[in-house]
Tab-separated table of C-alpha atoms and ligand atoms in Angstrom:
chain	number	residue	atom	x	y	z
A	103	MET	CA	-5.447	-23.526	4.532
A	104	THR	CA	-5.778	-21.707	1.262
A	105	ARG	CA	-6.931	-18.226	0.503
A	106	LEU	CA	-9.519	-18.408	-2.277
A	107	THR	CA	-10.274	-15.911	-5.050
A	108	ILE	CA	-13.503	-13.971	-4.598
A	109	LEU	CA	-15.646	-13.354	-7.688
A	110	GLU	CA	-16.679	-9.757	-8.253
A	111	TYR	CA	-19.915	-8.254	-9.551
A	112	PRO	CA	-21.041	-8.415	-12.356
A	113	ASP	CA	-19.352	-11.827	-12.865
A	114	PRO	CA	-22.158	-14.078	-14.212
A	115	ARG	CA	-20.954	-16.992	-12.043
A	116	LEU	CA	-22.349	-15.095	-9.033
A	117	ARG	CA	-25.806	-15.822	-10.515
A	118	THR	CA	-25.449	-19.609	-10.158
A	119	VAL	CA	-27.935	-21.276	-7.801
A	120	ALA	CA	-25.966	-23.498	-5.393
A	121	GLN	CA	-26.786	-27.175	-4.860
A	122	PRO	CA	-27.455	-28.745	-1.440
A	123	VAL	CA	-24.576	-30.606	0.235
A	124	GLN	CA	-25.307	-34.343	0.454
A	125	VAL	CA	-22.552	-35.366	2.884
A	126	VAL	CA	-20.470	-33.164	5.187
A	127	ASP	CA	-17.098	-34.796	4.537
A	128	ASP	CA	-13.461	-33.718	4.807
A	129	GLU	CA	-13.688	-31.883	1.488
A	130	VAL	CA	-16.587	-29.768	2.788
A	131	ARG	CA	-14.737	-29.109	6.072
A	132	ARG	CA	-11.624	-28.036	4.138
A	133	LEU	CA	-13.760	-25.659	2.080
A	134	VAL	CA	-15.326	-24.205	5.262
A	135	ASP	CA	-11.833	-23.602	6.709
A	136	ASP	CA	-10.561	-22.031	3.478
A	137	MET	CA	-13.659	-19.824	3.290
A	138	LEU	CA	-13.135	-18.624	6.875
A	139	GLU	CA	-9.489	-17.828	6.144
A	140	THR	CA	-10.477	-15.981	2.954
A	141	MET	CA	-13.210	-14.042	4.785
A	142	TYR	CA	-10.878	-12.988	7.624
A	143	ALA	CA	-8.083	-12.037	5.206
A	144	SER	CA	-10.557	-9.850	3.266
A	145	ARG	CA	-11.950	-8.284	6.472
A	146	GLY	CA	-15.435	-9.637	5.779
A	147	ILE	CA	-18.059	-10.836	8.256
A	148	GLY	CA	-19.638	-13.415	5.954
A	149	LEU	CA	-18.863	-15.392	2.821
A	150	ALA	CA	-20.922	-17.748	0.671
A	151	ALA	CA	-19.384	-20.604	-1.349
A	152	THR	CA	-20.862	-19.028	-4.498
A	153	GLN	CA	-18.453	-16.101	-4.055
A	154	VAL	CA	-15.447	-18.435	-4.327
A	155	ASN	CA	-16.988	-20.169	-7.352
A	156	VAL	CA	-18.093	-23.316	-5.490
A	157	HIS	CA	-21.786	-23.837	-6.088
A	158	ARG	CA	-22.763	-25.758	-2.969
A	159	ARG	CA	-24.986	-24.471	-0.158
A	160	ILE	CA	-22.294	-23.482	2.332
A	161	LEU	CA	-21.700	-20.180	4.094
A	162	VAL	CA	-19.511	-18.899	6.888
A	163	ALA	CA	-19.913	-15.881	9.163
A	164	ASP	CA	-18.219	-14.209	12.096
A	165	VAL	CA	-19.509	-10.840	13.265
A	166	SER	CA	-17.219	-10.652	16.328
A	167	GLU	CA	-14.367	-8.136	16.288
A	168	ASP	CA	-11.692	-10.613	17.356
A	169	HIS	CA	-12.573	-13.542	15.040
A	170	SER	CA	-13.764	-15.551	18.030
A	171	GLN	CA	-17.230	-16.602	16.796
A	172	PRO	CA	-16.857	-18.439	13.496
A	173	TYR	CA	-20.023	-20.086	12.201
A	174	ALA	CA	-20.470	-22.535	9.362
A	175	PHE	CA	-23.956	-23.041	7.953
A	176	ILE	CA	-24.400	-25.930	5.536
A	177	ASN	CA	-27.736	-26.171	3.676
A	178	PRO	CA	-29.012	-23.166	5.684
A	179	GLN	CA	-32.702	-22.299	5.804
A	180	VAL	CA	-34.409	-19.372	7.491
A	181	VAL	CA	-37.411	-20.898	9.262
A	182	GLN	CA	-38.639	-17.775	11.046
A	183	ARG	CA	-38.181	-14.048	10.476
A	184	GLU	CA	-39.269	-10.984	12.460
A	185	GLN	CA	-38.924	-7.228	12.641
A	186	VAL	CA	-38.013	-5.785	9.253
A	187	GLY	CA	-35.539	-2.899	9.258
A	188	ALA	CA	-32.892	-1.278	7.077
A	189	THR	CA	-29.181	-1.942	7.556
A	190	GLN	CA	-26.251	-0.607	5.572
A	191	GLU	CA	-24.723	-3.568	3.730
A	192	GLY	CA	-21.546	-4.158	1.800
A	193	CYS	CA	-20.259	-7.271	0.044
A	194	LEU	CA	-16.828	-8.735	-0.678
A	195	SER	CA	-18.028	-9.297	-4.261
A	196	VAL	CA	-19.018	-5.622	-4.620
A	197	PRO	CA	-15.959	-3.972	-3.037
A	198	GLY	CA	-16.240	-0.437	-1.695
A	199	ILE	CA	-20.011	-0.143	-2.182
A	200	PHE	CA	-22.421	0.232	0.742
A	201	ASP	CA	-26.166	0.831	0.745
A	202	ASP	CA	-29.276	0.280	2.838
A	203	VAL	CA	-31.223	-2.954	2.438
A	204	GLU	CA	-34.373	-3.946	4.323
A	205	ARG	CA	-34.374	-7.373	5.902
A	206	ALA	CA	-35.653	-9.179	8.986
A	207	GLN	CA	-33.617	-8.159	12.038
A	208	ARG	CA	-34.302	-11.453	13.825
A	209	VAL	CA	-34.230	-14.861	12.210
A	210	ARG	CA	-34.209	-18.497	13.201
A	211	VAL	CA	-31.857	-20.502	10.975
A	212	ARG	CA	-31.720	-24.252	10.547
A	213	ALA	CA	-28.544	-25.763	9.076
A	214	LEU	CA	-25.907	-28.457	9.386
A	215	GLY	CA	-22.720	-27.496	11.198
A	216	ARG	CA	-19.114	-28.213	10.237
A	217	ASP	CA	-19.540	-31.506	12.140
A	218	GLY	CA	-22.479	-32.466	9.910
A	219	LYS	CA	-24.968	-32.230	12.791
A	220	PRO	CA	-28.218	-30.274	12.408
A	221	PHE	CA	-28.669	-27.198	14.593
A	222	GLU	CA	-30.947	-24.189	14.948
A	223	LEU	CA	-29.806	-20.708	15.822
A	224	ASP	CA	-31.715	-17.568	16.770
A	225	ALA	CA	-29.756	-14.692	15.295
A	226	GLU	CA	-30.395	-10.973	15.533
A	227	GLY	CA	-28.928	-7.716	14.291
A	228	LEU	CA	-25.836	-7.928	12.121
A	229	LEU	CA	-25.605	-11.741	12.241
A	230	ALA	CA	-29.263	-12.074	11.151
A	231	VAL	CA	-28.695	-9.650	8.264
A	232	CYS	CA	-25.439	-11.376	7.300
A	233	ILE	CA	-27.048	-14.837	7.161
A	234	GLN	CA	-29.851	-13.573	4.886
A	235	HIS	CA	-27.324	-11.756	2.649
A	236	GLU	CA	-25.226	-14.944	2.320
A	237	ILE	CA	-28.248	-17.178	1.642
A	238	ASP	CA	-29.140	-14.756	-1.154
A	239	HIS	CA	-25.670	-15.443	-2.650
A	240	LEU	CA	-26.462	-19.190	-2.646
A	241	ASP	CA	-29.580	-18.338	-4.660
A	242	GLY	CA	-27.566	-16.254	-7.142
A	243	LYS	CA	-28.735	-12.958	-5.693
A	244	LEU	CA	-26.688	-9.904	-4.651
A	245	PHE	CA	-27.553	-7.008	-2.334
A	246	VAL	CA	-27.333	-4.589	-5.275
A	247	ASP	CA	-30.395	-6.353	-6.725
A	248	TYR	CA	-32.445	-4.542	-4.055
A	249	LEU	CA	-31.261	-1.144	-5.365
A	250	SER	CA	-32.509	0.799	-8.396
A	251	GLU	CA	-31.206	0.015	-11.902
A	252	LEU	CA	-29.653	3.501	-12.022
A	253	LYS	CA	-27.659	2.780	-8.851
A	254	ARG	CA	-26.583	-0.611	-10.217
A	255	GLN	CA	-25.341	1.033	-13.423
A	256	ARG	CA	-23.285	3.513	-11.393
A	257	ILE	CA	-21.883	0.672	-9.271
A	258	ARG	CA	-20.871	-1.365	-12.350
A	259	LYS	CA	-19.079	1.666	-13.802
A	260	LYS	CA	-17.284	2.440	-10.546
A	261	LEU	CA	-16.135	-1.178	-10.081
A	262	GLU	CA	-14.896	-1.335	-13.670
A	263	LYS	CA	-12.885	1.848	-13.130
A	264	ASP	CA	-11.490	0.540	-9.800
A	265	ARG	CA	-10.462	-2.754	-11.429
A	266	LYS	CA	-8.653	-0.871	-14.197
A	267	LEU	CA	-6.799	1.260	-11.658
A	268	ARG	CA	-5.797	-1.840	-9.681
A	269	ALA	CA	-4.588	-3.609	-12.826
A	270	GLU	CA	-2.533	-0.571	-13.819
A	271	ALA	CA	-1.010	-0.347	-10.343
A	272	ARG	CA	0.106	-3.986	-10.605
A	273	THR	CA	1.579	-3.674	-14.089
A	274	PRO	CA	5.038	-2.123	-14.069
A	275	GLU	CA	5.244	0.808	-16.423
A	276	ARG	CA	6.863	0.005	-19.753
A	277	PRO	CA	10.159	1.786	-20.270
A	278	ARG	CA	9.480	4.819	-22.392
A	279	ALA	CA	11.358	5.649	-25.513
A	280	PRO	CA	13.765	8.503	-24.861
A	281	ALA	CA	12.194	11.849	-25.662
A	282	ILE	CA	13.792	13.596	-28.553
B	391	LIG	NI1	-21.911	-10.597	-0.155
């Protein structure tokens, strides 16, 4: 399995609308496995293919604490939603930022599984929120889009600063000329 690179906001590729999967073949299964590995390695509970720069309608999720409930949703659709409420969300593409977003707390999802077979799932709480957040990614939408423009500006600035700090930490310091 391979750990994939996650795109970060405001990368314009995160705005791509993903295409439906026609056939669930070995390539799709490999991608699902790589996405799960990438999600676990990044300590996430959900990941959409869009975030790893693959623009096909595939997402993975696991809200358990011990990585025991991995889900793959291919061509997912929410067919029923109930009970709107606010939940604090974060996103692997917007690292270190958390804010409240209102979404349905119970959803029924229809999708194809890793085996290519259709299934329906009634999800609630964190899993329901996660599925809606990931489907948004497949439509080129991020959770920060629900926040005010002022907040988004602050987030962009903070992420830019964080990226600079990380880049500096990775680059060994150039030897300095001796002080005279
Ligand atoms: Ni996300």
